[in-house]
C-alpha atoms as an extended CHARMM CRD file, in Angstrom:
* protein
*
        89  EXT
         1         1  UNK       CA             -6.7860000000        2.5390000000      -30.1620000000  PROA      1               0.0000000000
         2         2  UNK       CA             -8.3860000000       -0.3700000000      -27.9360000000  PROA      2               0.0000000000
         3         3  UNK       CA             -5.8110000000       -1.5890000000      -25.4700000000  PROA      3               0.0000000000
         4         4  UNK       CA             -6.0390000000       -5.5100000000      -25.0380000000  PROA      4               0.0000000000
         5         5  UNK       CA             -6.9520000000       -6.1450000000      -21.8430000000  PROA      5               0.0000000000
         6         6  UNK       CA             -4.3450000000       -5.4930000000      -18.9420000000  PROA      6               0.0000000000
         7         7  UNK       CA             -4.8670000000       -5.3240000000      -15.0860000000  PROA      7               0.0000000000
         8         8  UNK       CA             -2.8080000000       -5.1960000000      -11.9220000000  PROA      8               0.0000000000
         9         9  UNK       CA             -2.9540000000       -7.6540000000       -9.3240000000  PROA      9               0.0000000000
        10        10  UNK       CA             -1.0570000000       -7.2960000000       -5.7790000000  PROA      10              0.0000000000
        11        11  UNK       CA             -0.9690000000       -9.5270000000       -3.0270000000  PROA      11              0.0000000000
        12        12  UNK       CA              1.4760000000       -9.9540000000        0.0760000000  PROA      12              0.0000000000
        13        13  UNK       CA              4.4190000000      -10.8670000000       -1.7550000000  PROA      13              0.0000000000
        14        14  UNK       CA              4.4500000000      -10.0130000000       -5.5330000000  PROA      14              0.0000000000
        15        15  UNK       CA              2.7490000000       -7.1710000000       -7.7150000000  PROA      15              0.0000000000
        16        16  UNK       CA              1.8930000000       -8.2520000000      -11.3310000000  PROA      16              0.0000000000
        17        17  UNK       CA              1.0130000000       -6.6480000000      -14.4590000000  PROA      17              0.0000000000
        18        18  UNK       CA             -1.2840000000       -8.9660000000      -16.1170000000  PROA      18              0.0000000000
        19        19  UNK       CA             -2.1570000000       -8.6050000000      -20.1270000000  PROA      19              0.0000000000
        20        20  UNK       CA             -3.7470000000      -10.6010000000      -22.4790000000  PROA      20              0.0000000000
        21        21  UNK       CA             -1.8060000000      -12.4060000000      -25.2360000000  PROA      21              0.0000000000
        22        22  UNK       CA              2.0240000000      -13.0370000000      -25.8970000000  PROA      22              0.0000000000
        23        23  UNK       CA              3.7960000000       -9.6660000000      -25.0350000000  PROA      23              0.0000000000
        24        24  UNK       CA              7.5810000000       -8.0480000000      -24.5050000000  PROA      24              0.0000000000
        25        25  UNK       CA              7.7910000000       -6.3300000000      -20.9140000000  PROA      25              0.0000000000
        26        26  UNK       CA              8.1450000000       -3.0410000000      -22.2580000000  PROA      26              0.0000000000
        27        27  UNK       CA              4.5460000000       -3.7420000000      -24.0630000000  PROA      27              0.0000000000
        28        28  UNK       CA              3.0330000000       -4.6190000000      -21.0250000000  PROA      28              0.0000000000
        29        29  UNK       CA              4.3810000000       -1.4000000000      -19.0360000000  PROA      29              0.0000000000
        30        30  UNK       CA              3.4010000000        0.8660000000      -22.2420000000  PROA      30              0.0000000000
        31        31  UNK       CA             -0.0940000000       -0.6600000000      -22.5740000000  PROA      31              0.0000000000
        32        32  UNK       CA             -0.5860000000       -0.1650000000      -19.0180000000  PROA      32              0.0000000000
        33        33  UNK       CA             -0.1380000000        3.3120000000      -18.8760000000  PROA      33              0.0000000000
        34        34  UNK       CA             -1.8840000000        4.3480000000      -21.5400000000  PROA      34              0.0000000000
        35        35  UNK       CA             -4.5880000000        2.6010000000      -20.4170000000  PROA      35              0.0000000000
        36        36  UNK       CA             -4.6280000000        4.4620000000      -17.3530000000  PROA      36              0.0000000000
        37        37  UNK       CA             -3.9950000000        0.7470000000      -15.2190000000  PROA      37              0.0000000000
        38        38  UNK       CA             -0.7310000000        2.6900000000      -14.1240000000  PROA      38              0.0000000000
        39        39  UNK       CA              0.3920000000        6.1720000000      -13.8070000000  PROA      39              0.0000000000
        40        40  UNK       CA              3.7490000000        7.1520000000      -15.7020000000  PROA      40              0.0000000000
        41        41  UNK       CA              5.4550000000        8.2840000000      -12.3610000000  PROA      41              0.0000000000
        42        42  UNK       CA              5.5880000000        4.3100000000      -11.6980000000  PROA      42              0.0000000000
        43        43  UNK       CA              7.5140000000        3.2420000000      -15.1620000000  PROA      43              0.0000000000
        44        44  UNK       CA             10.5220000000        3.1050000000      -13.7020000000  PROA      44              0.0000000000
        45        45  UNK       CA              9.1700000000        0.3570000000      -10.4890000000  PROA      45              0.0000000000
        46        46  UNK       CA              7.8730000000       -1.5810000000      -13.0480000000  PROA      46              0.0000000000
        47        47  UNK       CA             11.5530000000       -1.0710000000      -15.5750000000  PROA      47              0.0000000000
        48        48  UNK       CA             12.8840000000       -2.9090000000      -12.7310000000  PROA      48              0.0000000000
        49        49  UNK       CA             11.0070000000       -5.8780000000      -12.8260000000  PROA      49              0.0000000000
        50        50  UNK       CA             12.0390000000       -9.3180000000      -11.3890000000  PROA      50              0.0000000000
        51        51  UNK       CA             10.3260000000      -11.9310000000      -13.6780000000  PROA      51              0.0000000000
        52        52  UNK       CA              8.1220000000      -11.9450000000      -16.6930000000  PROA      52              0.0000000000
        53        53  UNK       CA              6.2010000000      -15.1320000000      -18.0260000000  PROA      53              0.0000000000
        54        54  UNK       CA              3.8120000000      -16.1870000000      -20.5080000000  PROA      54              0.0000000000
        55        55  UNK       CA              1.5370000000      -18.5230000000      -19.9160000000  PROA      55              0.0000000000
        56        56  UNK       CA             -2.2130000000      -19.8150000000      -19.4950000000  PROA      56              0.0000000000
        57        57  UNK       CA             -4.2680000000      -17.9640000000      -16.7710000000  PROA      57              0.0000000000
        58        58  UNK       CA             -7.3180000000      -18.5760000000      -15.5840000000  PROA      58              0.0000000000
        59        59  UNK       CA            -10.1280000000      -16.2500000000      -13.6360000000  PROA      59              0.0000000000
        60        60  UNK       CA            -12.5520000000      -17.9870000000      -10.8300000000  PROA      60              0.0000000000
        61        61  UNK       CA            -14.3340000000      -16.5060000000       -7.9490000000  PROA      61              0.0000000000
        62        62  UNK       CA            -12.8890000000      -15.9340000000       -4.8410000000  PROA      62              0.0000000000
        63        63  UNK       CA            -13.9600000000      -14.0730000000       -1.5510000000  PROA      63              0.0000000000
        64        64  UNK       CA            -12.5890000000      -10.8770000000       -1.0430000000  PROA      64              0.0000000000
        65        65  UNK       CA            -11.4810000000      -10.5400000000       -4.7590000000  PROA      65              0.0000000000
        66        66  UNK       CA            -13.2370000000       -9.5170000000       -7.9060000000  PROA      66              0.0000000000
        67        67  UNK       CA            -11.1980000000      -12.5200000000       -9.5130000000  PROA      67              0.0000000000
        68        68  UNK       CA             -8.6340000000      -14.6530000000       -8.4760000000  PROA      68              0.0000000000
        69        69  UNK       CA             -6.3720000000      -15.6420000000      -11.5170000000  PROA      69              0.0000000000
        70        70  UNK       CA             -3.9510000000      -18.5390000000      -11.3930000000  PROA      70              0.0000000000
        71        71  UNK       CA             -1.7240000000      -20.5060000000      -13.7730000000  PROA      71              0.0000000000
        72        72  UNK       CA             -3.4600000000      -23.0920000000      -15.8940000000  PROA      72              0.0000000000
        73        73  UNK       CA             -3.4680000000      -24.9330000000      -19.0570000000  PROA      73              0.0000000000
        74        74  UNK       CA             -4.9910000000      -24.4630000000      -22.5930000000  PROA      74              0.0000000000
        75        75  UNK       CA             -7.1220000000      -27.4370000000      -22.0400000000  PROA      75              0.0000000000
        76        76  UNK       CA             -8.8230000000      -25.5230000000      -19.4900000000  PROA      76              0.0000000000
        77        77  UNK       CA            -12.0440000000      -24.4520000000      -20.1470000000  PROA      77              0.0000000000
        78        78  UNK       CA            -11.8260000000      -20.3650000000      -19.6240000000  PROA      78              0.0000000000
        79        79  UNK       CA             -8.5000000000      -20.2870000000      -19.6060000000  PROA      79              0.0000000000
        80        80  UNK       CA             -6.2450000000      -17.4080000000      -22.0100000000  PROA      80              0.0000000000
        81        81  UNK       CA             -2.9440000000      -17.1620000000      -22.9240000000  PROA      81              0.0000000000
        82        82  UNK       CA             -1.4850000000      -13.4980000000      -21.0590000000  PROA      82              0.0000000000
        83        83  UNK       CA              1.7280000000      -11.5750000000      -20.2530000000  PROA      83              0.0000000000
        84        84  UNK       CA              2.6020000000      -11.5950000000      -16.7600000000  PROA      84              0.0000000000
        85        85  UNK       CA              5.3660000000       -8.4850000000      -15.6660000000  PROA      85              0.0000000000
        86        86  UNK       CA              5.7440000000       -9.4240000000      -11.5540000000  PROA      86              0.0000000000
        87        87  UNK       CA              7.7860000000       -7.5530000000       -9.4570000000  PROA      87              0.0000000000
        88        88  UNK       CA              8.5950000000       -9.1430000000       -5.7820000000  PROA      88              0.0000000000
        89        89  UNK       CA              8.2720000000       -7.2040000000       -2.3960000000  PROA      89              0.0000000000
């Protein structure tokens, strides 16, 4: 089975779980680890999480980063609707 399309992002203060489309936290962690994005050793860091939100994302170029993605709206050309499971250092 495809997974849809899920990838961690980590900066300074927060460590996100970022998937495609409107999910439940629990299908974000699953996806994730099958996927191989996460290992299942870390289920229980990301059980614990501090916030989840859905909402419209967008990807642009940034140095030092493959992608920078950041909140947007629908209206937004580029932008997609995704799962966000963040945990806070």
């Amino acid at each position: 089975m495809k997974h849809p399309s899920i990838i961690q992002i980590s900066n300074d203060s927060i460590q996100t779980l970022l998937m495609k489309g409107e999910h439940t936290a629990s299908e974000v962690i699953n996806s994730a680890i099958e996927s191989g994005e996460i290992d299942e050793s870390d289920r229980q860091f990301w059980e614990k999480y501090d916030k989840v939100d859905i909402c419209y994302f967008k990807a642009v170029p940034k140095p030092g980063y493959s992608a920078y993605y950041h909140e947007s709206s629908k209206d937004i050309k580029g932008a997609f609707l995704a799962t966000a499971v963040m945990v806070y250092w």
